[in-house]
Tab-separated table of C-alpha atoms and ligand atoms in Angstrom:
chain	number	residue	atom	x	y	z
Y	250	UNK	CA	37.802	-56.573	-17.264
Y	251	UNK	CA	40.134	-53.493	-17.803
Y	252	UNK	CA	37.169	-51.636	-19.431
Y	253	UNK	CA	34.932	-52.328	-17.344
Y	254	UNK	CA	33.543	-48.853	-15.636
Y	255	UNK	CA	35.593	-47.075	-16.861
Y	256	UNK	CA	34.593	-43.489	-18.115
Y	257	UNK	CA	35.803	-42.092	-21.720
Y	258	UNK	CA	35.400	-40.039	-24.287
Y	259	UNK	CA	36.985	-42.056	-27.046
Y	260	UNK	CA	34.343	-43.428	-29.365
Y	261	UNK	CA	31.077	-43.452	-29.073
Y	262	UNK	CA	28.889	-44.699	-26.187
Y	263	UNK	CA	27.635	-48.101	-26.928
Y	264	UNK	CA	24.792	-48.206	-29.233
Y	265	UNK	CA	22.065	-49.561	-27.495
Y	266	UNK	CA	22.360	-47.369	-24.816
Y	267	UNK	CA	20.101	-45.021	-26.931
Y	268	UNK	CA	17.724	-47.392	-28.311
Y	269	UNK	CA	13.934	-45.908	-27.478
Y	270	UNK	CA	12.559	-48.478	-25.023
Y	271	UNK	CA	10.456	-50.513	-27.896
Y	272	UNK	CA	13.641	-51.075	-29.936
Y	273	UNK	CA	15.365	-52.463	-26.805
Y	274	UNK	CA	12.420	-54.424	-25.888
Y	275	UNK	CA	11.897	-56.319	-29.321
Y	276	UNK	CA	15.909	-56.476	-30.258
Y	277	UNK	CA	16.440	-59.657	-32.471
Y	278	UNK	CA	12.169	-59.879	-32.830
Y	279	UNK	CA	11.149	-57.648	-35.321
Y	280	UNK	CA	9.345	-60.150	-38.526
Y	281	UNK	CA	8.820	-57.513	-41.011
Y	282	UNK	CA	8.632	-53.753	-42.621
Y	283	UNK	CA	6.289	-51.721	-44.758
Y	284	UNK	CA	6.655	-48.349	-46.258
Y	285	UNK	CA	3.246	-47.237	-46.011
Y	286	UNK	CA	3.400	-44.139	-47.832
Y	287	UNK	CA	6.243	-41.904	-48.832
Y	288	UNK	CA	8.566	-41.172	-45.673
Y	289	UNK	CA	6.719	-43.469	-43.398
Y	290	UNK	CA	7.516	-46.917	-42.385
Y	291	UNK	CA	5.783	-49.576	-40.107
Y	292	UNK	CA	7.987	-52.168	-38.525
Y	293	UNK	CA	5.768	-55.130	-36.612
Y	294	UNK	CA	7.706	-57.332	-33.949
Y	295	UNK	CA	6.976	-61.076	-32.953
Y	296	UNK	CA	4.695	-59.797	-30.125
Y	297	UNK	CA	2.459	-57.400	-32.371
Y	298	UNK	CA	4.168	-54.207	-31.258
Y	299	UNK	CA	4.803	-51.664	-33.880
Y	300	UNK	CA	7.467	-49.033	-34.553
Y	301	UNK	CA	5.821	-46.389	-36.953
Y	302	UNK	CA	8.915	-44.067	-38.670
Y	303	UNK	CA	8.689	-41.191	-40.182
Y	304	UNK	CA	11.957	-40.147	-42.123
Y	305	UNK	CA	12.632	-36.573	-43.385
Y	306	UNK	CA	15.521	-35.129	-45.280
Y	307	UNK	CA	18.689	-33.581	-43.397
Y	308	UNK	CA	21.268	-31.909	-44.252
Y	309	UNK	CA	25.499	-33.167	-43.437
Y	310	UNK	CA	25.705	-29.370	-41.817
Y	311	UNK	CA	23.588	-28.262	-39.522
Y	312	UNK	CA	22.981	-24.935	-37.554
Y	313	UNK	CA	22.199	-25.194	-33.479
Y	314	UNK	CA	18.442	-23.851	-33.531
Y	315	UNK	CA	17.910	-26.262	-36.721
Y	316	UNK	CA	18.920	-29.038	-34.501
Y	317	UNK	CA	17.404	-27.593	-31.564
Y	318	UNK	CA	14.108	-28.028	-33.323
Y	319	UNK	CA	14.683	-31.564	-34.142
Y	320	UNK	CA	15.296	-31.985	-30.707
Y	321	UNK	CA	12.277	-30.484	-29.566
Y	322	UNK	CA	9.604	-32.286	-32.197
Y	323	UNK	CA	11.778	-35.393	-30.819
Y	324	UNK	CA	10.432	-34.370	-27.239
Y	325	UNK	CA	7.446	-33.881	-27.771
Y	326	UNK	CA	6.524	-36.780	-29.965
Y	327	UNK	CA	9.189	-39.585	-29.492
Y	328	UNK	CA	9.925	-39.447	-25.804
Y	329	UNK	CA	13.104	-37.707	-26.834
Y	330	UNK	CA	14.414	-40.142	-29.303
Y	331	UNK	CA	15.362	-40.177	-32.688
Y	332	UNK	CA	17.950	-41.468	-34.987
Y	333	UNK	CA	20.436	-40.212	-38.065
Y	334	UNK	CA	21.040	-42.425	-41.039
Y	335	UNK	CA	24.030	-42.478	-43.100
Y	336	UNK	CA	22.563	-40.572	-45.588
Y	337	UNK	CA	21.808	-37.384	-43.467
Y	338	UNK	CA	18.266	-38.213	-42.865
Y	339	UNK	CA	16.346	-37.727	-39.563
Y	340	UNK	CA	14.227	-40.545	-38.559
Y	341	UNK	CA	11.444	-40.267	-35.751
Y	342	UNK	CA	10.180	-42.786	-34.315
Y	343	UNK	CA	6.299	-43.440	-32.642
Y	344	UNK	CA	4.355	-46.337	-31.384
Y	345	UNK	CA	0.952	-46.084	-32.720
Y	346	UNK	CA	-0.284	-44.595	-35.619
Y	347	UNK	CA	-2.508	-41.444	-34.828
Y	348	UNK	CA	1.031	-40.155	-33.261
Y	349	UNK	CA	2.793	-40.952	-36.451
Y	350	UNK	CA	-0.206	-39.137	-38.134
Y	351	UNK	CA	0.200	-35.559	-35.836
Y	352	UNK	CA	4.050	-36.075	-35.905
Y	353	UNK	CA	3.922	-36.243	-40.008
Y	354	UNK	CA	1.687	-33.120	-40.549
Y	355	UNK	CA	3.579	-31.288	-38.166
Y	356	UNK	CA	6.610	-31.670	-40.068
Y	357	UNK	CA	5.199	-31.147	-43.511
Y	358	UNK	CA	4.018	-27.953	-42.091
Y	359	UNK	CA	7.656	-26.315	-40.778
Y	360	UNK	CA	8.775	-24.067	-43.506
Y	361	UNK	CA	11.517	-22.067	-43.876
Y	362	UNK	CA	10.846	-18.318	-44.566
Y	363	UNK	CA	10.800	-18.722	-48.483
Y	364	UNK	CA	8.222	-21.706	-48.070
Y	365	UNK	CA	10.511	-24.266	-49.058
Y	366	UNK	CA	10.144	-27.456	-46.254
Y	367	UNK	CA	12.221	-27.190	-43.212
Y	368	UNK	CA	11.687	-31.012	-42.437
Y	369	UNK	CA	10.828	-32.961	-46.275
Y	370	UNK	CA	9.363	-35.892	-45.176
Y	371	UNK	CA	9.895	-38.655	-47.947
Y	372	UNK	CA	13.200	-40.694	-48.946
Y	373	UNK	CA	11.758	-43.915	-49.058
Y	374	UNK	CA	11.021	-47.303	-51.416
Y	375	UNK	CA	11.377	-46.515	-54.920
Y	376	UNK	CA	12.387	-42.980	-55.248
Y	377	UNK	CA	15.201	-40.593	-54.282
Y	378	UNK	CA	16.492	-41.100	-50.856
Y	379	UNK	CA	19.167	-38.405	-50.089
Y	380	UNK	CA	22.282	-38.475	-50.815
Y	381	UNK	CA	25.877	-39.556	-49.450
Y	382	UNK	CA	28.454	-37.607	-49.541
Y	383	UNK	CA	32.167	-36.501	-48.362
Y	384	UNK	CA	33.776	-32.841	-47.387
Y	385	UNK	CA	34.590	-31.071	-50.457
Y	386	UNK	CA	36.473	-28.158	-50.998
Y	387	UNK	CA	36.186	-26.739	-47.543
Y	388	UNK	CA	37.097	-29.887	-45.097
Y	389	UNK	CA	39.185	-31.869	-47.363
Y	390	UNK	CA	42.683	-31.074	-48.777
Y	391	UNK	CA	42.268	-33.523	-52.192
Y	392	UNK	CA	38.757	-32.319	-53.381
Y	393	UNK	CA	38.516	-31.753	-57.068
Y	394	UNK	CA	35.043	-30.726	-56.253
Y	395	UNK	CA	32.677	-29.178	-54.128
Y	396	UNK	CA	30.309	-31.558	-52.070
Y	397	UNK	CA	27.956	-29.440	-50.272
Y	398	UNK	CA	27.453	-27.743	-53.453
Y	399	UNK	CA	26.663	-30.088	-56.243
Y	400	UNK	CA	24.594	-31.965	-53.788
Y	401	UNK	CA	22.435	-29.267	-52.788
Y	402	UNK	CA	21.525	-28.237	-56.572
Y	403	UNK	CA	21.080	-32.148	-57.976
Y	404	UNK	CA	18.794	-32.413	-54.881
Y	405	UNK	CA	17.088	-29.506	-55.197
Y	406	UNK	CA	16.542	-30.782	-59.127
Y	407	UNK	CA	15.497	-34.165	-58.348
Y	408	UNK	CA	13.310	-33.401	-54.671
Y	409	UNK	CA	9.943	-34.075	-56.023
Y	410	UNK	CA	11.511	-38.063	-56.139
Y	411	UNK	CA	12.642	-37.802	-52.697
Y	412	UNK	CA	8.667	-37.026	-51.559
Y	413	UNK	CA	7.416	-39.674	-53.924
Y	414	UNK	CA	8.146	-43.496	-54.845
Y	415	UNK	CA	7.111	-42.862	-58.744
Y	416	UNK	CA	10.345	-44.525	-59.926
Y	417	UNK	CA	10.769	-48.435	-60.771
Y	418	UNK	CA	12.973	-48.907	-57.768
Y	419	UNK	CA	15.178	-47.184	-55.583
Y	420	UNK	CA	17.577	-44.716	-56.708
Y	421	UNK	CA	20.691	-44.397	-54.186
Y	422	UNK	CA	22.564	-41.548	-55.195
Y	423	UNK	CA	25.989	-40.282	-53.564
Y	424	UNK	CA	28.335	-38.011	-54.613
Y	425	UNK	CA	32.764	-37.720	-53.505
Y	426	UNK	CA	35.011	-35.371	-54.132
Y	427	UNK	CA	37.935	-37.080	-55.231
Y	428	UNK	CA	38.557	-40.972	-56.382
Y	429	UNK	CA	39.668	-41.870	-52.782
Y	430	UNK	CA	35.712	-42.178	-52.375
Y	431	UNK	CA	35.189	-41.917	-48.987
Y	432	UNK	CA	31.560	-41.615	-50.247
Y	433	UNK	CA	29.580	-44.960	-51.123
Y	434	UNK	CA	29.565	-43.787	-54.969
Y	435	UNK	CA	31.310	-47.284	-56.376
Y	436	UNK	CA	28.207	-49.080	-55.715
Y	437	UNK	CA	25.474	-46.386	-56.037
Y	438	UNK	CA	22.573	-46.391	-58.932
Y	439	UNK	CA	24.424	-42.924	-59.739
Y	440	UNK	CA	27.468	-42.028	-57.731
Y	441	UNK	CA	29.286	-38.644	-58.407
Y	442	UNK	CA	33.018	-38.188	-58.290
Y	443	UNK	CA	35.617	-35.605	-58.062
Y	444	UNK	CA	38.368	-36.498	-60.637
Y	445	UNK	CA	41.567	-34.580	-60.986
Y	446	UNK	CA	43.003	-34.417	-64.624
Y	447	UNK	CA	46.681	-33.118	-64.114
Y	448	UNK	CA	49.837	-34.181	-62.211
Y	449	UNK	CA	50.620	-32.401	-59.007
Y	450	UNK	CA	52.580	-29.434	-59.238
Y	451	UNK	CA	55.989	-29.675	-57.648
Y	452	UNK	CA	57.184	-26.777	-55.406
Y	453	UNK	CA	60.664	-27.341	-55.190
Y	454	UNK	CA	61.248	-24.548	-53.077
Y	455	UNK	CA	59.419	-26.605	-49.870
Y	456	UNK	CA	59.367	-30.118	-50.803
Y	457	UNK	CA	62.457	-30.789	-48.747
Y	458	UNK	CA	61.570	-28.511	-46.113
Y	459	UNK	CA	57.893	-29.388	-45.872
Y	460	UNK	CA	58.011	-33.501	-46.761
Y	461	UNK	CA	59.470	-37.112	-46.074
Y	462	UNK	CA	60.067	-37.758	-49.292
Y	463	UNK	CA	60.474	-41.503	-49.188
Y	464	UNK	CA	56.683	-41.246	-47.627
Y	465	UNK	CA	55.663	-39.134	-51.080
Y	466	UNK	CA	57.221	-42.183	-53.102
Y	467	UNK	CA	55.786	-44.747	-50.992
Y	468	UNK	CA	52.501	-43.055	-51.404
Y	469	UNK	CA	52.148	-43.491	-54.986
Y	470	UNK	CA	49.729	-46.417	-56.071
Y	471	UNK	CA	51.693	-46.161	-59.792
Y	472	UNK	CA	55.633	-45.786	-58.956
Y	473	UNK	CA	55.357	-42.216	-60.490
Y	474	UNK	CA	56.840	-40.632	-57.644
Y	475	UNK	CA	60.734	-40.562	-57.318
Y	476	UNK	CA	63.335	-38.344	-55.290
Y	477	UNK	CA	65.865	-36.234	-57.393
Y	478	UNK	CA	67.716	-33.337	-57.105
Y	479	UNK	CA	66.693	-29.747	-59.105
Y	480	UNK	CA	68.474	-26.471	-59.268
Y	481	UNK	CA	66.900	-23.689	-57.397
Y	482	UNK	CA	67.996	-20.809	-57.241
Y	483	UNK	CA	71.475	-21.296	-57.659
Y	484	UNK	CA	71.744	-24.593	-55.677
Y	485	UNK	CA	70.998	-28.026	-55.789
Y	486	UNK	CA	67.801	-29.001	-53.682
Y	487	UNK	CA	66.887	-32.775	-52.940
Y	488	UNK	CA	63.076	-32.765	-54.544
Y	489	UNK	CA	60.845	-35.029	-55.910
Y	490	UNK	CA	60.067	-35.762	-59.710
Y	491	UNK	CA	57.043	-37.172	-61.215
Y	492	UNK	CA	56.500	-39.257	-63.970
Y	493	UNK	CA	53.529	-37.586	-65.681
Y	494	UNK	CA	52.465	-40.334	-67.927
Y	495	UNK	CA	52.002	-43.171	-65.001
Y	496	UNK	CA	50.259	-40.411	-62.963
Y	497	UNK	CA	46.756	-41.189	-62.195
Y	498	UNK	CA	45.934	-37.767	-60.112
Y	499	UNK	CA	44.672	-39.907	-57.125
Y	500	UNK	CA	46.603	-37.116	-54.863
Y	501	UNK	CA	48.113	-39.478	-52.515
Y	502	UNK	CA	51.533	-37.865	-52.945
Y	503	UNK	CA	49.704	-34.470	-51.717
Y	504	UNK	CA	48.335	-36.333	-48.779
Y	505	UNK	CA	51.836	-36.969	-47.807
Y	506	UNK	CA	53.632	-33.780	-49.041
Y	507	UNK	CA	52.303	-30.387	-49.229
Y	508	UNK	CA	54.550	-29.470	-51.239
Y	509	UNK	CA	52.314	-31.294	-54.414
Y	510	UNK	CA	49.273	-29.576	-54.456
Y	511	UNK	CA	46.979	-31.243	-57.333
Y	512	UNK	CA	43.949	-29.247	-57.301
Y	513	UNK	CA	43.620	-27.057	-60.484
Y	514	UNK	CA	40.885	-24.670	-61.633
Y	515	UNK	CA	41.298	-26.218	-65.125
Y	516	UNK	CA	41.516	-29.982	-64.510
Y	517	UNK	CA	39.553	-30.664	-61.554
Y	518	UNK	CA	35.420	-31.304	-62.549
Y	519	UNK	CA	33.076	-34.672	-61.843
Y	520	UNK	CA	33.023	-37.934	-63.703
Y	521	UNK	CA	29.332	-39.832	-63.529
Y	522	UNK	CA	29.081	-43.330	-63.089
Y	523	UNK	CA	26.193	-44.803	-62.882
Y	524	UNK	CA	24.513	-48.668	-62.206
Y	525	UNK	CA	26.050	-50.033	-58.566
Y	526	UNK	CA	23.917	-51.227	-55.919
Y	527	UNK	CA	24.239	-53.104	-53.356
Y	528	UNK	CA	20.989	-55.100	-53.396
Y	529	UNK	CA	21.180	-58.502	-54.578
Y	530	UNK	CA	16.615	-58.640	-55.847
Y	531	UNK	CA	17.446	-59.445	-59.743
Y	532	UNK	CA	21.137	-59.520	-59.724
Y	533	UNK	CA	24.411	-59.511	-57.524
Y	534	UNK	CA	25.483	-56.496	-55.845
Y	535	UNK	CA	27.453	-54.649	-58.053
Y	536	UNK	CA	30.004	-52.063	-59.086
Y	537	UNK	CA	29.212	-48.185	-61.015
Y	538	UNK	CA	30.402	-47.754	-64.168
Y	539	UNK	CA	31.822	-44.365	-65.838
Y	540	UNK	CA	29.059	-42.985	-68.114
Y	541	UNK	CA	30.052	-39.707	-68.104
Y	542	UNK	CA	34.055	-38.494	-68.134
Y	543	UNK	CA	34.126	-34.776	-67.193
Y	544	UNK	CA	31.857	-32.281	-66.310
Y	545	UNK	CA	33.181	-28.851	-65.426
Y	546	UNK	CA	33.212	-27.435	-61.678
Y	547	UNK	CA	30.147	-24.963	-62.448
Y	548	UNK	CA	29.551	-23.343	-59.053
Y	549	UNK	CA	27.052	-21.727	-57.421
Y	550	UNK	CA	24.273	-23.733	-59.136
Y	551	UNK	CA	25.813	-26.550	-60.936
Y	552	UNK	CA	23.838	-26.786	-64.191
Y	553	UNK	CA	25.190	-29.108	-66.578
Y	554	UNK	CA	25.823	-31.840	-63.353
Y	555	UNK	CA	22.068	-31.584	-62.565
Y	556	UNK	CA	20.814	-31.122	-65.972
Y	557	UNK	CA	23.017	-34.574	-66.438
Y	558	UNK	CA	21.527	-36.505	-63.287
Y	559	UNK	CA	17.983	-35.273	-63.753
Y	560	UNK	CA	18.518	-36.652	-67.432
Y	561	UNK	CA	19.756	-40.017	-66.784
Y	562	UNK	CA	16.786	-40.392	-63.987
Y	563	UNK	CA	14.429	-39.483	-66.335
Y	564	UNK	CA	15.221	-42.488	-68.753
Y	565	UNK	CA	15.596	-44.396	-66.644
Y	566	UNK	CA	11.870	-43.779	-64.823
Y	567	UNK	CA	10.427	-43.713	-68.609
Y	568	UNK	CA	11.873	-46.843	-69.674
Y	569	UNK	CA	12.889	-49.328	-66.737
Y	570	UNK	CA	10.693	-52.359	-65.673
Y	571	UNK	CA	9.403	-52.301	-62.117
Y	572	UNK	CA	11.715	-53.264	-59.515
Y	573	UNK	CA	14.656	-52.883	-61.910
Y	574	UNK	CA	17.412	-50.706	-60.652
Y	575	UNK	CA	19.182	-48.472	-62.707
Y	576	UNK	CA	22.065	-51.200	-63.473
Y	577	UNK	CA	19.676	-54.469	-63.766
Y	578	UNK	CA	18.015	-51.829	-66.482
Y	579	UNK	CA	21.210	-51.084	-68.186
Y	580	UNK	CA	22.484	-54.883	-67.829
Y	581	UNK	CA	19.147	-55.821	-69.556
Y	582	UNK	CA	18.749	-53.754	-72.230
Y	583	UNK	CA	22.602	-53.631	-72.857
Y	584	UNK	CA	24.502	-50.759	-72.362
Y	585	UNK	CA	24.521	-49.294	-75.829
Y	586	UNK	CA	21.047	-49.191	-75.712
Y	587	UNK	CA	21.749	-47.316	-72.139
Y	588	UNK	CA	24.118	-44.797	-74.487
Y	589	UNK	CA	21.308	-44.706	-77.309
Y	590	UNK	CA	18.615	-44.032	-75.025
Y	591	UNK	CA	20.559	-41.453	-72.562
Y	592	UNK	CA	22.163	-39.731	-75.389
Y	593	UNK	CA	25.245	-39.757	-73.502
Y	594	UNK	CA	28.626	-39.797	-75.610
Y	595	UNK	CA	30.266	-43.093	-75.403
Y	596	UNK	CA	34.300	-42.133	-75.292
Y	597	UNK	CA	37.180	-45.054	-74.765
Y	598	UNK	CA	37.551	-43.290	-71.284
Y	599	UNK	CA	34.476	-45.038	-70.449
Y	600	UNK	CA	35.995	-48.465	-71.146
Y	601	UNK	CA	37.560	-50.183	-67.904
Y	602	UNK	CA	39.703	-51.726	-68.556
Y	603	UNK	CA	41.570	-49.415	-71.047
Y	604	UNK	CA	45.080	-50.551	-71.468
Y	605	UNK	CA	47.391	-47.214	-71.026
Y	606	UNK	CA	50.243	-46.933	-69.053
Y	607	UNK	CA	49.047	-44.727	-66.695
Y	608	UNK	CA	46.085	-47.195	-65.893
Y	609	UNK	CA	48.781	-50.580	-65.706
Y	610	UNK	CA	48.225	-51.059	-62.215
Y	611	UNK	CA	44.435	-50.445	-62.283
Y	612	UNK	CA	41.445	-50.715	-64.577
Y	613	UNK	CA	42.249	-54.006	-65.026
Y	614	UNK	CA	38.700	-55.429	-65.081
Y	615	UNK	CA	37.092	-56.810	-67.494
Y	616	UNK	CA	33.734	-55.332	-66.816
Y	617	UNK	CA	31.820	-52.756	-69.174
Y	618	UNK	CA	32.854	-54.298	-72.707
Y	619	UNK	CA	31.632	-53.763	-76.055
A	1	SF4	FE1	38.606	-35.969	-49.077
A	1	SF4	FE2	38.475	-37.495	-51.267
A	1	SF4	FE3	36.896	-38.004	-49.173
A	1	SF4	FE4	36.506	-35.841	-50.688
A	1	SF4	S1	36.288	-38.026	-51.307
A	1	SF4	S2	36.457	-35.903	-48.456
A	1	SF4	S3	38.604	-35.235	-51.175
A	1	SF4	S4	39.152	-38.180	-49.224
A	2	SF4	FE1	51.122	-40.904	-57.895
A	2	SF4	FE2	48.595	-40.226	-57.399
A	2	SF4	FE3	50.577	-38.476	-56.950
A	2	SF4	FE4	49.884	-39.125	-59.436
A	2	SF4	S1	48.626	-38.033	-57.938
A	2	SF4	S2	51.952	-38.971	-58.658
A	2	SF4	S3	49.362	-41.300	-59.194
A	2	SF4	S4	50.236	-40.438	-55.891
């Protein structure tokens, strides 16, 4: 029992050290859920007790006093408990339901100074729960966008969906900032990505100096990547050469050597794909496709990317059966009828499995055909 005892701060404490006493009581015995209106839940356990939850939006960055608050309304309704999902929201959690009641209207109430809500309540069933996503430009070193940003603006343009459950089914929208995906956007109803559209730059001044070059080759999922020698000024330098053509601008080589930085004012914007899930009510879990190729960085606001989402949700709301998820919607109809209806251009970048030599070792699926 080497572990046993012992105190440390690698990793997290154990999870159920933190359950609220209910949770720990009923573990394994809880028969069944319902969302009872938008943002609250009611889960019943073997032995009649209930769990009521009420979930409000949060936000990946938070300041002290904002969490000091949540901390407090935690304290003075939940015995001091409460829990984060994975996509940012706050959950808090009561045992009968003229609690839940107080607990919800106090929440709906907090406002910030402009009047917008300090603690949304909503993100349930069939609407808009919030969304997942990575760093962006300020954390990460291969963003080709902003994460923070976009997702703050398509939020803002889609929030009435996260306080209502209007929509056919759940919408689970995430958003990364580069095609490493660190996000869950490969299987959301519309995931966002980062995509990079131009080889790294080589600095042949450092890449000696500043890399393992055999780890830059090694990093490359497309053998584009090789060592050579360049003049520089006056003398030959061991460097590194890329093949531009078999480049994918995945930025692994930057990951390994600083001296290939890939992000470029130009090149970098966000591809849409749209139709994963990982539900299997209808159909099997599956993959997002491309539906959209490039759409410019456009900071502060972000207007053609929300225009875009709030476009595509919109159809999809208007013409979708109930229960049908974006891609069991798309899948039905077909997806030229998703093009027709959308109005979004269908280009041959759309097609997976595109046969180009950059793409050999990837894209080779044959999913998305006409
Ligand atoms: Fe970094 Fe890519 Fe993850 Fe964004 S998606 S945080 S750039 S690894
Ligand atoms: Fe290879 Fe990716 Fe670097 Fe392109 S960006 S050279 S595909 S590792």
């Amino acid at each position: 029992k080497p572990m046993e005892g012992r105190i440390t701060d690698i990793g997290p404490h154990k999870y159920d050290e933190y359950f609220p006493p209910v949770i720990k009581k009923n573990f394994g015995k809880w028969l069944y859920h319902e969302i009872l209106e938008p943002g609250v839940l009611m889960h019943v356990a073997e032995g009649g007790d209930k769990v009521y939850t009420v979930r409000v939006g949060g936000t990946r960055t938070m300041s002290i006093t904002h969490i000091r608050e949540i901390c407090d309304i935690a304290d003075k309704y939940c015995g001091g408990y409460l829990r984060w999902t994975t996509r940012n929201n706050i959950e808090f959690m009561v045992e009968d339901e003229a609690t839940m009641k107080a607990l919800r209207d106090d929440l709906n109430s907090r406002k910030f100074d402009g009047g917008s809500f300090k603690f949304p309540v909503g993100g349930t069933g069939a609407g808009i729960s919030n969304m997942v996503h990575t760093q962006g430009w300020v954390h990460c070193h291969t963003p080709a966008t902003d994460a923070s940003g976009p997702v703050k603006c398509v939020m803002d343009a889609i929030f009435d969906d996260f306080k209502d459950m209007r929509l056919p089914a759940p919408v689970r929208i995430a958003l990364a900032c580069c095609i490493n995906m660190c996000g869950a956007v490969h299987c959301s109803d519309i995931g966002l990505v980062g995509i990079h559209r131009k080889p790294p730059m080589i600095d042949h001044e450092w890449a000696d100096q500043l890399c393992e070059i055999p780890l830059a080759v090694a990093a490359c999922p497309t053998a584009a990547v090789r060592p050579t020698k360049v003049e520089h000024n006056g003398q030959k330098v061991n460097s590194i050469a890329i093949k531009e053509d078999r480049c994918m601008y995945c930025g692994n080589c930057y990951t390994m050597c600083p001296a290939l930085p890939i992000a470029d004012h130009e090149g970098d914007g966000i591809a849409i794909m749209v139709g994963g899930k990982v539900s299997n009510r209808i159909s099997m879990p599956k993959f997002s496709k491309v539906v959209v190729g490039y759409i410019p960085n456009e900071p502060p606001r972000w207007p053609s990317l929300t225009k875009t989402v709030k476009h595509i949700v919109e159809v999809y709301a208007a013409n979708a059966n109930k229960y049908e998820r974006l891609g069991d919607w798309a899948e039905r109809i077909g997806w030229e009828s998703f093009f027709k209806l959308t109005g979004l251009q269908f280009t041959h970048h759309l097609i997976d499995d595109f046969r180009d030599p950059a793409y050999y070792t990837w894209r080779q699926s044959t999913q998305f055909k006409f």
